[in-house]
């Protein structure tokens, strides 16, 4: 299993990749290729091209949730697919995978749209659109975690504007927040783009779904950049209790939280250009 970070708040020193406050990762499991989130902009394509990764070979595009910093970069990808098709290059059949709410419109005060810029009706021209509240296999070893219950008192969700459901608008508690987990010989590799459900709750969901307690690595945004010292302390205590082999926090984790996990961290910097491999 191989994971390459394509979009993050920072890029590795000495590289010419673009950084933006967003997230995207390229995940390879044998012959299966997954694009997990798309960042904000065409930075995804710029970085992938520079790394020699052909995004259009993806078997599936997985959305962790519907926020702009995880979905708006999809538009340049669809533009490239359409442009290639107009030049006679037949596109491969994609699967789009996410919680149903990952495809719904959402707004916040002053923002006309805070969700994805295209919906299932348009996406269906490019591939199969799957909305699943349940965990589901993407490949033999990769699992989309579905809807994640927030099970710890310090993992309670924050209300972020309105979510436009088929039955009308409701307070947006980001019910679509999800992640993917990879099963390796060394334990679970959990890729968590934003952790609105709470980082500890996401890890517990991965353990429940797989029946595996060994945590090889946790990668991505832990959503602690605005959290209180007490919350960070409780999350740190949980992580020290489960003792993952490594952590690779980035995106929305925050400096204070990252420092609190310092004895669990990989010594390598995490950002655009990070490549991680597992048995």
PDB file of C-alpha atoms in Angstrom, residues 30-159:
ATOM      1  CA  UNK A  30      -2.054  -3.318  -5.494  1.00  0.00           C
ATOM      2  CA  UNK A  31      -3.664  -2.409  -8.816  1.00  0.00           C
ATOM      3  CA  UNK A  32      -6.385  -0.257  -7.218  1.00  0.00           C
ATOM      4  CA  UNK A  33      -5.893   3.517  -7.374  1.00  0.00           C
ATOM      5  CA  UNK A  34      -7.975   5.885  -5.256  1.00  0.00           C
ATOM      6  CA  UNK A  35      -8.119   9.675  -5.249  1.00  0.00           C
ATOM      7  CA  UNK A  36      -9.196  10.686  -1.748  1.00  0.00           C
ATOM      8  CA  UNK A  37     -10.525  14.269  -1.858  1.00  0.00           C
ATOM      9  CA  UNK A  38      -9.551  16.913  -4.371  1.00  0.00           C
ATOM     10  CA  UNK A  39      -8.423  20.029  -2.515  1.00  0.00           C
ATOM     11  CA  UNK A  40      -9.664  23.530  -3.412  1.00  0.00           C
ATOM     12  CA  UNK A  41      -8.286  24.142  -6.895  1.00  0.00           C
ATOM     13  CA  UNK A  42      -6.153  22.931  -9.778  1.00  0.00           C
ATOM     14  CA  UNK A  43      -3.262  22.513  -7.313  1.00  0.00           C
ATOM     15  CA  UNK A  44      -4.252  18.828  -7.312  1.00  0.00           C
ATOM     16  CA  UNK A  45      -3.547  18.460 -11.028  1.00  0.00           C
ATOM     17  CA  UNK A  46      -0.412  20.614 -10.919  1.00  0.00           C
ATOM     18  CA  UNK A  47       1.096  18.522  -8.107  1.00  0.00           C
ATOM     19  CA  UNK A  48       0.014  15.170  -9.515  1.00  0.00           C
ATOM     20  CA  UNK A  49       1.490  16.041 -12.920  1.00  0.00           C
ATOM     21  CA  UNK A  50       4.752  17.120 -11.281  1.00  0.00           C
ATOM     22  CA  UNK A  51       4.896  13.805  -9.407  1.00  0.00           C
ATOM     23  CA  UNK A  52       4.155  11.741 -12.518  1.00  0.00           C
ATOM     24  CA  UNK A  53       0.755  10.599 -11.219  1.00  0.00           C
ATOM     25  CA  UNK A  54      -2.024  10.340 -13.790  1.00  0.00           C
ATOM     26  CA  UNK A  55      -5.171  11.222 -11.845  1.00  0.00           C
ATOM     27  CA  UNK A  56      -7.335   9.958 -14.692  1.00  0.00           C
ATOM     28  CA  UNK A  57      -6.203   6.381 -13.982  1.00  0.00           C
ATOM     29  CA  UNK A  58      -8.117   6.432 -10.685  1.00  0.00           C
ATOM     30  CA  UNK A  59     -10.602   3.622 -10.146  1.00  0.00           C
ATOM     31  CA  UNK A  60     -12.556   5.771  -7.696  1.00  0.00           C
ATOM     32  CA  UNK A  61     -12.731   9.282  -6.309  1.00  0.00           C
ATOM     33  CA  UNK A  62     -13.677   9.192  -2.625  1.00  0.00           C
ATOM     34  CA  UNK A  63     -15.049  12.235  -0.796  1.00  0.00           C
ATOM     35  CA  UNK A  64     -14.420  12.435   2.934  1.00  0.00           C
ATOM     36  CA  UNK A  65     -17.140  15.131   3.131  1.00  0.00           C
ATOM     37  CA  UNK A  66     -18.550  17.930   1.006  1.00  0.00           C
ATOM     38  CA  UNK A  67     -16.583  20.997   2.113  1.00  0.00           C
ATOM     39  CA  UNK A  68     -14.864  23.208  -0.521  1.00  0.00           C
ATOM     40  CA  UNK A  69     -11.317  22.402   0.589  1.00  0.00           C
ATOM     41  CA  UNK A  70     -12.021  18.742  -0.171  1.00  0.00           C
ATOM     42  CA  UNK A  71     -14.293  18.900  -3.244  1.00  0.00           C
ATOM     43  CA  UNK A  72     -13.804  22.033  -5.357  1.00  0.00           C
ATOM     44  CA  UNK A  73     -10.647  20.678  -6.981  1.00  0.00           C
ATOM     45  CA  UNK A  74     -12.891  18.079  -8.621  1.00  0.00           C
ATOM     46  CA  UNK A  75     -13.983  20.637 -11.232  1.00  0.00           C
ATOM     47  CA  UNK A  76     -10.528  20.847 -12.928  1.00  0.00           C
ATOM     48  CA  UNK A  77     -10.395  17.036 -12.911  1.00  0.00           C
ATOM     49  CA  UNK A  78     -13.759  16.804 -14.708  1.00  0.00           C
ATOM     50  CA  UNK A  79     -12.631  19.494 -17.151  1.00  0.00           C
ATOM     51  CA  UNK A  80      -9.554  17.411 -17.993  1.00  0.00           C
ATOM     52  CA  UNK A  81     -11.645  14.276 -18.500  1.00  0.00           C
ATOM     53  CA  UNK A  82     -13.991  16.157 -20.856  1.00  0.00           C
ATOM     54  CA  UNK A  83     -11.115  17.792 -22.742  1.00  0.00           C
ATOM     55  CA  UNK A  84      -9.394  14.440 -23.243  1.00  0.00           C
ATOM     56  CA  UNK A  85     -12.664  12.898 -24.425  1.00  0.00           C
ATOM     57  CA  UNK A  86     -13.095  15.687 -26.977  1.00  0.00           C
ATOM     58  CA  UNK A  87      -9.696  14.723 -28.373  1.00  0.00           C
ATOM     59  CA  UNK A  88     -10.665  11.089 -28.774  1.00  0.00           C
ATOM     60  CA  UNK A  89      -9.165   9.725 -25.558  1.00  0.00           C
ATOM     61  CA  UNK A  90     -11.864   7.571 -24.042  1.00  0.00           C
ATOM     62  CA  UNK A  91     -12.152   8.155 -20.269  1.00  0.00           C
ATOM     63  CA  UNK A  92     -12.156   5.241 -17.882  1.00  0.00           C
ATOM     64  CA  UNK A  93     -15.306   4.542 -15.890  1.00  0.00           C
ATOM     65  CA  UNK A  94     -15.030   6.130 -12.456  1.00  0.00           C
ATOM     66  CA  UNK A  95     -16.767   5.453  -9.182  1.00  0.00           C
ATOM     67  CA  UNK A  96     -17.569   8.434  -6.971  1.00  0.00           C
ATOM     68  CA  UNK A  97     -17.906   7.331  -3.352  1.00  0.00           C
ATOM     69  CA  UNK A  98     -19.063   9.295  -0.330  1.00  0.00           C
ATOM     70  CA  UNK A  99     -21.773   9.679   2.264  1.00  0.00           C
ATOM     71  CA  UNK A 100     -25.038  10.886   0.626  1.00  0.00           C
ATOM     72  CA  UNK A 101     -24.626  14.289   2.306  1.00  0.00           C
ATOM     73  CA  UNK A 102     -21.213  14.751   0.671  1.00  0.00           C
ATOM     74  CA  UNK A 103     -23.114  15.619  -2.536  1.00  0.00           C
ATOM     75  CA  UNK A 104     -25.600  18.075  -0.970  1.00  0.00           C
ATOM     76  CA  UNK A 105     -25.519  21.862  -1.001  1.00  0.00           C
ATOM     77  CA  UNK A 106     -24.586  23.676   2.198  1.00  0.00           C
ATOM     78  CA  UNK A 107     -24.298  27.342   3.113  1.00  0.00           C
ATOM     79  CA  UNK A 108     -22.877  29.556   5.824  1.00  0.00           C
ATOM     80  CA  UNK A 109     -23.619  33.238   6.509  1.00  0.00           C
ATOM     81  CA  UNK A 110     -22.156  35.316   3.694  1.00  0.00           C
ATOM     82  CA  UNK A 111     -21.282  32.294   1.530  1.00  0.00           C
ATOM     83  CA  UNK A 112     -23.590  31.337  -1.374  1.00  0.00           C
ATOM     84  CA  UNK A 113     -22.183  27.793  -1.450  1.00  0.00           C
ATOM     85  CA  UNK A 114     -20.047  25.884   1.029  1.00  0.00           C
ATOM     86  CA  UNK A 115     -20.538  22.459  -0.462  1.00  0.00           C
ATOM     87  CA  UNK A 116     -19.609  20.726  -3.717  1.00  0.00           C
ATOM     88  CA  UNK A 117     -19.941  22.673  -6.976  1.00  0.00           C
ATOM     89  CA  UNK A 118     -21.513  19.786  -8.878  1.00  0.00           C
ATOM     90  CA  UNK A 119     -24.020  17.132  -7.865  1.00  0.00           C
ATOM     91  CA  UNK A 120     -24.829  13.492  -8.635  1.00  0.00           C
ATOM     92  CA  UNK A 121     -26.860  14.350 -11.740  1.00  0.00           C
ATOM     93  CA  UNK A 122     -23.802  15.835 -13.456  1.00  0.00           C
ATOM     94  CA  UNK A 123     -21.306  13.390 -11.964  1.00  0.00           C
ATOM     95  CA  UNK A 124     -23.265  10.444 -13.331  1.00  0.00           C
ATOM     96  CA  UNK A 125     -22.050  11.405 -16.821  1.00  0.00           C
ATOM     97  CA  UNK A 126     -18.525  10.554 -15.642  1.00  0.00           C
ATOM     98  CA  UNK A 127     -19.174   7.401 -13.651  1.00  0.00           C
ATOM     99  CA  UNK A 128     -21.218   5.656 -10.986  1.00  0.00           C
ATOM    100  CA  UNK A 129     -22.208   7.873  -8.062  1.00  0.00           C
ATOM    101  CA  UNK A 130     -22.374   6.003  -4.766  1.00  0.00           C
ATOM    102  CA  UNK A 131     -23.765   7.520  -1.579  1.00  0.00           C
ATOM    103  CA  UNK A 132     -23.316   5.211   1.381  1.00  0.00           C
ATOM    104  CA  UNK A 133     -23.948   5.736   5.076  1.00  0.00           C
ATOM    105  CA  UNK A 134     -22.546   2.263   5.679  1.00  0.00           C
ATOM    106  CA  UNK A 135     -18.914   1.220   5.561  1.00  0.00           C
ATOM    107  CA  UNK A 136     -18.008  -0.359   2.225  1.00  0.00           C
ATOM    108  CA  UNK A 137     -15.019  -2.050   0.628  1.00  0.00           C
ATOM    109  CA  UNK A 138     -13.277  -0.131  -2.146  1.00  0.00           C
ATOM    110  CA  UNK A 139     -10.736  -2.904  -2.665  1.00  0.00           C
ATOM    111  CA  UNK A 140      -9.750  -6.027  -0.711  1.00  0.00           C
ATOM    112  CA  UNK A 141      -7.787  -3.923   1.763  1.00  0.00           C
ATOM    113  CA  UNK A 142      -9.309  -0.420   1.508  1.00  0.00           C
ATOM    114  CA  UNK A 143     -12.568   0.413   3.258  1.00  0.00           C
ATOM    115  CA  UNK A 144     -14.652   3.594   3.195  1.00  0.00           C
ATOM    116  CA  UNK A 145     -15.839   4.097   6.791  1.00  0.00           C
ATOM    117  CA  UNK A 146     -19.307   5.527   6.070  1.00  0.00           C
ATOM    118  CA  UNK A 147     -21.132   7.615   8.654  1.00  0.00           C
ATOM    119  CA  UNK A 148     -19.089   7.882  11.839  1.00  0.00           C
ATOM    120  CA  UNK A 149     -20.760   8.311  15.250  1.00  0.00           C
ATOM    121  CA  UNK A 150     -19.025  10.740  17.599  1.00  0.00           C
ATOM    122  CA  UNK A 151     -18.615   8.504  20.643  1.00  0.00           C
ATOM    123  CA  UNK A 152     -16.391  10.579  22.932  1.00  0.00           C
ATOM    124  CA  UNK A 153     -17.658  13.613  24.899  1.00  0.00           C
ATOM    125  CA  UNK A 154     -14.752  15.694  23.567  1.00  0.00           C
ATOM    126  CA  UNK A 155     -15.484  14.600  19.973  1.00  0.00           C
ATOM    127  CA  UNK A 156     -18.844  16.357  19.661  1.00  0.00           C
ATOM    128  CA  UNK A 157     -19.472  17.968  16.285  1.00  0.00           C
ATOM    129  CA  UNK A 158     -19.616  21.711  15.643  1.00  0.00           C
ATOM    130  CA  UNK A 159     -22.617  23.204  13.820  1.00  0.00           C
TER     131      UNK A 159
END
